[in-house]
Short mmCIF file of C-alpha atoms in Angstrom, two decimals:
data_model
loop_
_atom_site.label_atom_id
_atom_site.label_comp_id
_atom_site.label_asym_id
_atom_site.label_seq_id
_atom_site.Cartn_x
_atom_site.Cartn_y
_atom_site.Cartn_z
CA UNK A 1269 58.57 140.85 44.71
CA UNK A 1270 58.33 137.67 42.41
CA UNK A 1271 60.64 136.15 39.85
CA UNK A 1272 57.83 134.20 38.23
CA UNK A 1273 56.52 134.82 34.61
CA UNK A 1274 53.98 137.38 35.05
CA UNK A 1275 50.60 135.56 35.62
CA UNK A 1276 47.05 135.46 34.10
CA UNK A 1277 44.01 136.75 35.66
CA UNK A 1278 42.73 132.78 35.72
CA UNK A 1279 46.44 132.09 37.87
CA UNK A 1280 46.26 135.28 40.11
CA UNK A 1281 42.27 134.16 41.07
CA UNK A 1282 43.78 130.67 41.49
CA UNK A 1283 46.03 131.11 44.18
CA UNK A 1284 43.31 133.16 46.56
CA UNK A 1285 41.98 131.10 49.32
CA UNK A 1286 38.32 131.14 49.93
CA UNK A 1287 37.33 134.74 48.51
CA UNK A 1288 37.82 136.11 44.56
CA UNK A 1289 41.15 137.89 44.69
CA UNK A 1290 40.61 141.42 45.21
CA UNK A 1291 40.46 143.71 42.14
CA UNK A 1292 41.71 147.16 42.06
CA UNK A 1293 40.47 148.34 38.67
CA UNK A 1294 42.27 152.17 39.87
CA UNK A 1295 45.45 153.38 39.48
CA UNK A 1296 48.13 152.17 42.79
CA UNK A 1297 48.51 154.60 45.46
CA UNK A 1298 52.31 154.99 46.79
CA UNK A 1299 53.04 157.05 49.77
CA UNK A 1300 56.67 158.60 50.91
CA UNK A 1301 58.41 156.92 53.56
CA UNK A 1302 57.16 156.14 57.11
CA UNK A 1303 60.20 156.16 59.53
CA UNK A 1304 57.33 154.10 61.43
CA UNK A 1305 57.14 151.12 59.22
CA UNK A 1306 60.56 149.38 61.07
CA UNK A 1307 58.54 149.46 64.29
CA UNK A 1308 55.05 148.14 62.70
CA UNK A 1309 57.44 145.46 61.60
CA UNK A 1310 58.94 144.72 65.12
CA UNK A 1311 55.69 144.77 66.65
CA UNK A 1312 54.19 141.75 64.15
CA UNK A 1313 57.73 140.04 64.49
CA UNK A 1314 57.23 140.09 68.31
CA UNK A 1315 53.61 138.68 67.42
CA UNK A 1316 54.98 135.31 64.97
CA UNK A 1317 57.09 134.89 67.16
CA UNK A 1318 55.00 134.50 69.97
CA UNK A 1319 52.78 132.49 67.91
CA UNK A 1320 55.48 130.18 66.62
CA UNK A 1321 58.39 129.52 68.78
CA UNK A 1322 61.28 128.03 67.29
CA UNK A 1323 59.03 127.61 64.32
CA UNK A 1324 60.72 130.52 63.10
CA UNK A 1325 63.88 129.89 60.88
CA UNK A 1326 63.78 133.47 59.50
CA UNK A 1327 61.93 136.30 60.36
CA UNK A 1328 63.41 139.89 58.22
CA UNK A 1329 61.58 142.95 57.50
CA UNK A 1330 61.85 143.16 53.26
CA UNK A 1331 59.94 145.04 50.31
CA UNK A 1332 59.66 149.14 49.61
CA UNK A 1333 58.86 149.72 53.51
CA UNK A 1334 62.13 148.38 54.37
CA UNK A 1335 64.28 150.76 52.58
CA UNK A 1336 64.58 154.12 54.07
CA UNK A 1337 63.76 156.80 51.66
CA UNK A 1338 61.35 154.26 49.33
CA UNK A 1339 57.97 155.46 48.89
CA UNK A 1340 55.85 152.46 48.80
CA UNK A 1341 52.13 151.23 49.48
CA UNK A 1342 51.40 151.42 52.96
CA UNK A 1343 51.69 147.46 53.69
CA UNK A 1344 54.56 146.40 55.12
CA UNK A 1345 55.86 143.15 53.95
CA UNK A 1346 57.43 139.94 56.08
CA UNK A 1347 59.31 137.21 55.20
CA UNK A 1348 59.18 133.88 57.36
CA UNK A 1349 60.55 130.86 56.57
CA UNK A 1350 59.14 127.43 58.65
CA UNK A 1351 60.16 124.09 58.53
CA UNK A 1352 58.02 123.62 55.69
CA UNK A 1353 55.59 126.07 54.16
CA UNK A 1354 54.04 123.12 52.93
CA UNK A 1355 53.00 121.28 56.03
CA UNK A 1356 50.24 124.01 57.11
CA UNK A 1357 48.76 121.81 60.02
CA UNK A 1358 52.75 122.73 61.56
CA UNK A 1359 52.07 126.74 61.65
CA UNK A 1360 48.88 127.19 60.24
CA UNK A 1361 46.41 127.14 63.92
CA UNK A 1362 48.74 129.25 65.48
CA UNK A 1363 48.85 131.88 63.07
CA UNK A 1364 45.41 131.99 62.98
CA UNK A 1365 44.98 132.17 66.55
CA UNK A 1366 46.93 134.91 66.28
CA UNK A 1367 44.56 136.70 64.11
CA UNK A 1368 46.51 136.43 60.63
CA UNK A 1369 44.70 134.80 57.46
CA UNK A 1370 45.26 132.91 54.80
CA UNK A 1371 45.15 134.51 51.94
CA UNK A 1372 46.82 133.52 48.84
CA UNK A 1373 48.05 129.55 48.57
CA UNK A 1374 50.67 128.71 45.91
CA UNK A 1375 51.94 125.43 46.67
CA UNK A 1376 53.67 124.99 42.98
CA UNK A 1377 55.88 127.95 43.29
CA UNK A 1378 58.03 128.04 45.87
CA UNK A 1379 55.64 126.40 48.60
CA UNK A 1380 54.51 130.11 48.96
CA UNK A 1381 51.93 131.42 51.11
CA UNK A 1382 50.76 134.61 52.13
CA UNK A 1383 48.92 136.20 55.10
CA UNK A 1384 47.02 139.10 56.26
CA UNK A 1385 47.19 140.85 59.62
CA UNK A 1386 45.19 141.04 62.54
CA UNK A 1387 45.31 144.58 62.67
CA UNK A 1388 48.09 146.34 60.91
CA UNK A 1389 48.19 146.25 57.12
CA UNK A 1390 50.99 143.48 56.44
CA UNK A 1391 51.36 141.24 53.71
CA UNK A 1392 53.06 138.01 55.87
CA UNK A 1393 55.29 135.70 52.82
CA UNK A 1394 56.03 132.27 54.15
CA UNK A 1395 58.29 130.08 52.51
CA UNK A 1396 60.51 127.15 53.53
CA UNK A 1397 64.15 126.58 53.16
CA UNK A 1398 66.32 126.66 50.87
CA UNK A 1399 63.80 128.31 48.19
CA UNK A 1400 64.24 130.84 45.83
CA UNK A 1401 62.88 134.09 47.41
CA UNK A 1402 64.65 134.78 50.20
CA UNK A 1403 67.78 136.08 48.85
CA UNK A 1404 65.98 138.14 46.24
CA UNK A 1405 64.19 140.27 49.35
CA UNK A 1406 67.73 140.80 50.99
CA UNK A 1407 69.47 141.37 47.90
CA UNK A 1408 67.48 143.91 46.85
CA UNK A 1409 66.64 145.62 49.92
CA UNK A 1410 70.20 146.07 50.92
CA UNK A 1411 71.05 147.06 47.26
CA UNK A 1412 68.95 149.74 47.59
CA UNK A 1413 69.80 150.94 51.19
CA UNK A 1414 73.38 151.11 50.27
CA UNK A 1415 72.75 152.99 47.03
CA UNK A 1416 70.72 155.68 46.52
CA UNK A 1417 70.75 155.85 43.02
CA UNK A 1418 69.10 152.62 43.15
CA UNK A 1419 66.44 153.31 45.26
CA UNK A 1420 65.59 156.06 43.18
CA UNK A 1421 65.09 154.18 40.03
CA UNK A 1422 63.38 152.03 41.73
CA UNK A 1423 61.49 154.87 43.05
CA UNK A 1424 60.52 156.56 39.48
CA UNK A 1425 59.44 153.08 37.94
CA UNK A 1426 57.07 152.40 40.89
CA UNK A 1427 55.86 155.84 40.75
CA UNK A 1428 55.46 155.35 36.63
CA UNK A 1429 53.75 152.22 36.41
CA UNK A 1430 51.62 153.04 39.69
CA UNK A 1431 49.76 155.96 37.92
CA UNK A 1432 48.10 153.43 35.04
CA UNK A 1433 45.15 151.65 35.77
CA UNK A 1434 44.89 147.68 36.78
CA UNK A 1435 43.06 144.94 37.80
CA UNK A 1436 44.89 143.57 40.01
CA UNK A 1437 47.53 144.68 42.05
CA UNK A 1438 49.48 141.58 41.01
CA UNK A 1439 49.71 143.19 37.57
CA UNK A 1440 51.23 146.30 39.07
CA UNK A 1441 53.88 144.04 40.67
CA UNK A 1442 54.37 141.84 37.93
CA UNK A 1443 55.30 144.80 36.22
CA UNK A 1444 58.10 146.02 38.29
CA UNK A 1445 60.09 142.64 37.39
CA UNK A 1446 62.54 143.80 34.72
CA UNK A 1447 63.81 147.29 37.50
CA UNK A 1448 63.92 144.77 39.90
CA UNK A 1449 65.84 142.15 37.60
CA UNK A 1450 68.19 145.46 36.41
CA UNK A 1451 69.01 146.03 39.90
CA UNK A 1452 69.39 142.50 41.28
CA UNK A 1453 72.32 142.15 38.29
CA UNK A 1454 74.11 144.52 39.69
CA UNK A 1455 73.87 143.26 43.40
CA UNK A 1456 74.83 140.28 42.02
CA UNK A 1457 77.58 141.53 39.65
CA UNK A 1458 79.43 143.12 43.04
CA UNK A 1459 78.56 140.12 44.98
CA UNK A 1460 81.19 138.25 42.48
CA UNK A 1461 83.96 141.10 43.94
CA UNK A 1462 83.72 139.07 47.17
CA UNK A 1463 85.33 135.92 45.85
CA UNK A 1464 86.84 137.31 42.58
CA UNK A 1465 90.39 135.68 44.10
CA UNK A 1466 88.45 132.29 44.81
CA UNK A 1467 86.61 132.04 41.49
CA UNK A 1468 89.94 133.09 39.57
CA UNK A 1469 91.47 129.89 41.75
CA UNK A 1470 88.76 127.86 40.84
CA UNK A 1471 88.69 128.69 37.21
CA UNK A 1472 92.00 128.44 36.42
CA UNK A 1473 92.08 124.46 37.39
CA UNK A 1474 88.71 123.49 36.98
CA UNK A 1475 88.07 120.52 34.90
CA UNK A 1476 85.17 121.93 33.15
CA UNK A 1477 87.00 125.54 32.77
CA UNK A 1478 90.42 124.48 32.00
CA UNK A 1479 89.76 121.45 30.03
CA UNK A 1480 86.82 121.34 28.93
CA UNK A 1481 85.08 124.78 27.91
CA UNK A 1482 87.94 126.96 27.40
CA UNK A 1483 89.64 124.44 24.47
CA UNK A 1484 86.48 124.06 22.89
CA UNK A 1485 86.17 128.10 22.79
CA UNK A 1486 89.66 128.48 21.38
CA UNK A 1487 89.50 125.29 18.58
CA UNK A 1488 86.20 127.55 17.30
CA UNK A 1489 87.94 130.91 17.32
CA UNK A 1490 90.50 129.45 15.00
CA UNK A 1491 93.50 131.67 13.74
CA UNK A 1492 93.29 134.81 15.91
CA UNK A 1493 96.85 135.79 15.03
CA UNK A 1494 97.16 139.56 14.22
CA UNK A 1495 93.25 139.97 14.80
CA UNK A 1496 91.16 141.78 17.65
CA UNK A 1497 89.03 139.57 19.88
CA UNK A 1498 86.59 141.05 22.08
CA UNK A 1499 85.97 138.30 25.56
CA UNK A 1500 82.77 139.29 26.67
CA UNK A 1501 82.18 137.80 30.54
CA UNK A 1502 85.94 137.86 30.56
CA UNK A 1503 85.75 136.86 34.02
CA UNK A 1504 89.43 136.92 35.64
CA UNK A 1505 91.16 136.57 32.11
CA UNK A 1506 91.91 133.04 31.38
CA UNK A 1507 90.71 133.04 28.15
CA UNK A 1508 91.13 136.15 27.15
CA UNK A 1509 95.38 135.28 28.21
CA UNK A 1510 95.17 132.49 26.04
CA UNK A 1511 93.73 134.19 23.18
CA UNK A 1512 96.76 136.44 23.72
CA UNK A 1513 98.91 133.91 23.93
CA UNK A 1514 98.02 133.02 20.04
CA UNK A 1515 98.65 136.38 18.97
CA UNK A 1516 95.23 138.06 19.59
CA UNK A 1517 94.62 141.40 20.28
CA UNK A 1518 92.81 141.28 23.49
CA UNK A 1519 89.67 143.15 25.27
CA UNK A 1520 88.11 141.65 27.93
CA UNK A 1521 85.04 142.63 29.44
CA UNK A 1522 83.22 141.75 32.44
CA UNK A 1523 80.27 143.74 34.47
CA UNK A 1524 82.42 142.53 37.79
CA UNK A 1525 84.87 144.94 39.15
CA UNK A 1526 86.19 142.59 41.19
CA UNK A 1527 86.94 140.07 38.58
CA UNK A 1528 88.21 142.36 36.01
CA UNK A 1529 90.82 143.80 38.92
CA UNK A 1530 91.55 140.40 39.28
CA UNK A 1531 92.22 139.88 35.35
CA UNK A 1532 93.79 143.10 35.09
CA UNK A 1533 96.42 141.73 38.23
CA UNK A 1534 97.14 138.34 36.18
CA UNK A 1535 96.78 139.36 32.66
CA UNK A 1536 97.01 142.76 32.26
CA UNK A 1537 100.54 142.48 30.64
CA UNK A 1538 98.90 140.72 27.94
CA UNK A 1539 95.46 142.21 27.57
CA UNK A 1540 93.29 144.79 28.16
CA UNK A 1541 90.60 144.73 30.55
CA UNK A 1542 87.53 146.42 31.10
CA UNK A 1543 84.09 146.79 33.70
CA UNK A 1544 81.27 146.52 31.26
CA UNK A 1545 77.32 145.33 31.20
CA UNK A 1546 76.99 143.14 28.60
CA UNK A 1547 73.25 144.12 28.46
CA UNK A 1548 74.24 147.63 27.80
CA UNK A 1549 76.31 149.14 24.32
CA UNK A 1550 79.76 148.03 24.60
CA UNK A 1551 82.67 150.84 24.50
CA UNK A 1552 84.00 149.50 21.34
CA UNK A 1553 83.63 151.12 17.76
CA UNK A 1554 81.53 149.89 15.15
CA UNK A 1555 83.02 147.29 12.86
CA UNK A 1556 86.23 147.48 14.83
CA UNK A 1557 86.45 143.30 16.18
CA UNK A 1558 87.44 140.26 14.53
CA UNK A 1559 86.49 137.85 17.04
CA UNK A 1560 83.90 137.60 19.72
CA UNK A 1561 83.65 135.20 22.69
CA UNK A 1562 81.20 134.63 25.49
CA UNK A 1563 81.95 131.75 27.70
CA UNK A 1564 79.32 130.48 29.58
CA UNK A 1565 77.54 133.76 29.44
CA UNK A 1566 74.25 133.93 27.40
CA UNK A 1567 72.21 131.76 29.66
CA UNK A 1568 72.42 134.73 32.38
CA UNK A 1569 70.25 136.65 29.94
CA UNK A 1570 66.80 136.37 29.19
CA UNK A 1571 66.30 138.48 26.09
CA UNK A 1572 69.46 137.96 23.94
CA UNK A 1573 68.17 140.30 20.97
CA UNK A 1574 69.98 143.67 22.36
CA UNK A 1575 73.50 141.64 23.47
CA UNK A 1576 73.41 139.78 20.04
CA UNK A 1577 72.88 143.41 17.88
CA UNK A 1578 75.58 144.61 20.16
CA UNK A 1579 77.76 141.88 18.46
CA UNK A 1580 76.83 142.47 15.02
CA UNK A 1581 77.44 145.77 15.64
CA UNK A 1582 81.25 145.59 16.90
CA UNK A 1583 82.12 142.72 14.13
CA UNK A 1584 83.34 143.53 10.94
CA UNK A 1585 81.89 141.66 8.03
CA UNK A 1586 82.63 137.94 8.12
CA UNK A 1587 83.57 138.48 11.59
CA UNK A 1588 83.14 135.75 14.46
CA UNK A 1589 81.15 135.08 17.13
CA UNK A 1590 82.21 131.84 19.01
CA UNK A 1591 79.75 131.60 22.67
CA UNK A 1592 79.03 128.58 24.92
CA UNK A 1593 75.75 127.81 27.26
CA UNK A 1594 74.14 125.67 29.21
CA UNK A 1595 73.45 122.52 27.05
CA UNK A 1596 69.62 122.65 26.95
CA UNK A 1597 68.72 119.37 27.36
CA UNK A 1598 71.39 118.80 30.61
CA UNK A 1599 69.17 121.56 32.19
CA UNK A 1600 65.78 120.14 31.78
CA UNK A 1601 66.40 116.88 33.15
CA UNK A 1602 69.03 118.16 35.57
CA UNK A 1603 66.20 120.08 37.02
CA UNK A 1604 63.26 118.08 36.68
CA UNK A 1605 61.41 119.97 34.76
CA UNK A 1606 58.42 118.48 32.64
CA UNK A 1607 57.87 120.69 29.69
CA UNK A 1608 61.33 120.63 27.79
CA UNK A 1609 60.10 123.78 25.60
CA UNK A 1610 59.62 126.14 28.36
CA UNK A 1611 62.39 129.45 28.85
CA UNK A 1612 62.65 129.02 32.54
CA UNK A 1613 64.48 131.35 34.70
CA UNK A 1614 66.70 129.06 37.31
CA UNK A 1615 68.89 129.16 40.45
CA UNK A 1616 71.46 127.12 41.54
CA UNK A 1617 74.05 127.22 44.08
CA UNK A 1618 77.36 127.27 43.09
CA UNK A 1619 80.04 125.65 45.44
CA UNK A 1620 83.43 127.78 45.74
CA UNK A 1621 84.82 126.82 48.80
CA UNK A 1622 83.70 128.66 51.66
CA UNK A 1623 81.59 130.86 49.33
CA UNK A 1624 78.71 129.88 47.84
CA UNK A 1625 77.18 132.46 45.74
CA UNK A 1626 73.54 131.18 44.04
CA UNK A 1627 73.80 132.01 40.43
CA UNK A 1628 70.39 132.21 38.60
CA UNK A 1629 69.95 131.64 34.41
CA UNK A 1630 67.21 130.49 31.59
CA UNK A 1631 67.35 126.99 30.33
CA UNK A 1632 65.55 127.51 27.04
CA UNK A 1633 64.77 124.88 23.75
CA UNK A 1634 68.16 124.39 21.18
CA UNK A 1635 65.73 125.98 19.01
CA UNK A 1636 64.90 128.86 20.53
CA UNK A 1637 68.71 129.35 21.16
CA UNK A 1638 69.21 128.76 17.09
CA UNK A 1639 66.72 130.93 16.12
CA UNK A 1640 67.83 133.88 18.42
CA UNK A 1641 71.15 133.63 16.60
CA UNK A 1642 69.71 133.98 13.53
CA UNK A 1643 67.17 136.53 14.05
CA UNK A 1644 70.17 138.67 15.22
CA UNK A 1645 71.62 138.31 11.41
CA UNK A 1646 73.88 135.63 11.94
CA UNK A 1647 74.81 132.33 10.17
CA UNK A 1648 75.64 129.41 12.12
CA UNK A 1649 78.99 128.00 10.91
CA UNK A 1650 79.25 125.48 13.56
CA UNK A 1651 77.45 123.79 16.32
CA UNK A 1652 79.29 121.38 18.81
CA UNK A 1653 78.93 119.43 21.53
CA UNK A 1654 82.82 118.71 22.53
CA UNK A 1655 84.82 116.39 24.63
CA UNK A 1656 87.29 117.56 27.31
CA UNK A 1657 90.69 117.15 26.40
CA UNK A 1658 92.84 114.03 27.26
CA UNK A 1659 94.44 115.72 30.07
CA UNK A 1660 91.15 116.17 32.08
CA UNK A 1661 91.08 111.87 32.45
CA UNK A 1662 94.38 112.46 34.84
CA UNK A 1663 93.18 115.51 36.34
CA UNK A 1664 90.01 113.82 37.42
CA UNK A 1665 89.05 110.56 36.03
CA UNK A 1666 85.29 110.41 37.25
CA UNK A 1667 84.54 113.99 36.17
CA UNK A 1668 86.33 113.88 32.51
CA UNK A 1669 83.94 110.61 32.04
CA UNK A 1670 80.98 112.65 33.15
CA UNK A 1671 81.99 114.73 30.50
CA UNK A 1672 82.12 112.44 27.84
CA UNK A 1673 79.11 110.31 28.29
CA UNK A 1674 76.41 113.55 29.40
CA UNK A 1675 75.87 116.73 27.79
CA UNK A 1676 77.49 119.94 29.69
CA UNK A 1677 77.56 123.06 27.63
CA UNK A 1678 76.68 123.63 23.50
CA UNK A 1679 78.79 125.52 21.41
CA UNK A 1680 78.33 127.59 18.81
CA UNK A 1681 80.33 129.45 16.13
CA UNK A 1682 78.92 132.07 13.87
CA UNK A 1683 79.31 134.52 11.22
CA UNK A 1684 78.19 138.18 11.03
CA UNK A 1685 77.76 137.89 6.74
CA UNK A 1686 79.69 140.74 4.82
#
């Protein structure tokens, strides 16, 4: 499983060590599930660990093999983190010693390495701390063992895209990336239902929320008086309350369960809320909104052509859409990246007390974000780059400068033409 860009035949030949990297040049053969495949993994656990002591930071059976009821191809795969992936001289010996090999060296992306078996056929992913992979494997493997209906479309895609023809087998699993990305959203989506009653805490007195993002949202939705606003990533309802609180007609989506029970506990008096995908056709009727926001929630996506047509679609002419993201260049040097004109998936971790959830989303060029916008049909009224009100410099002085003096979030405000 990968969350890179899918790679070119010169990057997948790259990253083997000492040999060309394998071709396939046939079609992938799956097999149904092996009730064996837990204890092939126990046996090479017992084996690394043996090999590397304390070494071992984590040590977790992942992939197809370790869902039961997954067909797969008949390699079961590891994932061990070391101290540092990086410093082979530390781990390196001893798993050869062992009888594993090197076989695949990626030291730009995620310090990744990968390994071969002495005698079973494993595919052994070593990473180091703190990178991006790890809880990708677990999400998705206990996604899938808790729901079936996951599995299975995971099941029917493999079993699709494994009957054409490739190269490599990288291809095949580069492929896989946007099931695995539609399933990971969910995960993720009912991971928020853990700390729906922290993040509603959070949000509701956060500088940034509170005084920053959610003003700037309502000074570009203007005049809702009388006039139907549709919240999209409604979260637990603060916006969409104060947009009621002007005279709006509210509906509030998020994908989160949690958080919309949440809204639907502090708002629901004022405003309606709803569980929906924002990737997905909204339950609203064509032509039926005045007003659409999305705070802070286009950066989650990477292809914003669907969710924007979605908008166009629910607007009536000269309707609104009013959205903040990620300011792009806060991203790209917040990050370090080099190339400023990349769209880059990223993760982050996001501190909310005793929870902290990693969130992942693209940074992307302003004019990619423009252009998306207008592609969609669009005119951009207004683009703004706002200060937090003066009550954030006695809520917290340090952070409300921060705010003024560096880029946070961009703004946008837009017209669906009659």
């Amino acid at each position: 499983m990968t969350n890179q860009e899918a790679l070119s035949e010169d990057e997948i030949e790259s990253g083997w060590v000492g040999e060309p990297a394998p071709q396939l040049n046939s079609a992938v053969t799956l097999v149904d599930y092996d009730p064996e495949w837990p204890a092939l993994f126990e046996r090479e656990a017992e084996r690394i660990r043996g090999a590397l002591g304390e070494r071992v930071l984590v040590l977790e059976h992942v992939g197809s093999t370790s869902v039961p009821g997954l067909c797969a191809k008949p390699c079961v795969d590891i994932l061990l983190e070391v101290p540092d992936s990086d410093d082979e001289d530390a781990y390196l010996p001893d798993l050869t010693a062992a009888g594993y090999r090197l076989v695949i060296r990626e030291p730009d992306w995620e310090k990744h390495r990968c390994f071969k078996g002495p005698d079973t056929n494993i595919n052994l992913h070593v990473y180091s701390p703190g990178n991006g992979q790890t809880e990708r494997y677990r999400l998705l493997r206990d996604r899938m063992r808790a729901h079936p209906e996951e599995r299975d479309l995971y099941a029917a895609k493999k079993r699709e895209l494994a009957a054409k023809e490739w190269k490599y087998i990288q291809q095949y699993a580069d492929a896989k990336t946007e099931v695995i990305e539609e399933i990971l959203g969910r995960a993720r989506a009912a991971q928020y239902d853990a700390f729906s009653e922290a993040y509603a805490a959070h949000a509701e007195k956060s500088v940034t929320n509170a005084l920053y993002d959610r003003p700037a949202i309502l000074d570009l939705a203007g005049d809702v008086s009388g006039r139907r606003v549709l919240d999209v990533g409604c979260a637990a309802g603060h916006l969409g309350a104060l947009l009621a609180g002007r005279g709006a007609d509210v509906l509030g989506v998020d994908v989160s369960a949690g958080m919309v029970a949440v809204a639907r506990k502090k708002f629901g008096e004022v405003a309606r809320f709803e569980v929906a995908d924002v990737t997905q056709p909204l339950p609203v009727e064509d032509g039926s909104i005045d007003v659409v926001t999305a705070s802070l929630v286009l950066h989650y996506l990477k292809d914003w052509g669907p969710t924007l047509a979605e908008f166009r679609r629910v607007l009536k002419p000269g309707g609104v859409l009013v959205f903040s993201v990620h300011h792009p260049g806060e991203d790209w040097q917040w990050f370090g990246k080099e190339n400023y004109f990349e769209l880059e998936l990223l993760e982050d971790e996001f501190p909310l007390g005793e929870h902290r959830p990693r969130v992942r989303f693209y940074r992307r060029p302003l004019s990619w974000t423009f252009q998306a916008v207008r592609d969609a049909g669009f005119a951009v009224d207004r683009l703004v780059e706002p200060m937090p009100v003066p009550e954030a410099d006695e809520a917290d002085p340090k952070w409300a400068a921060n705010l003024r003096t560096k880029p946070r979030f961009l703004y946008f405000r837009a017209v669906s033409p009659a």
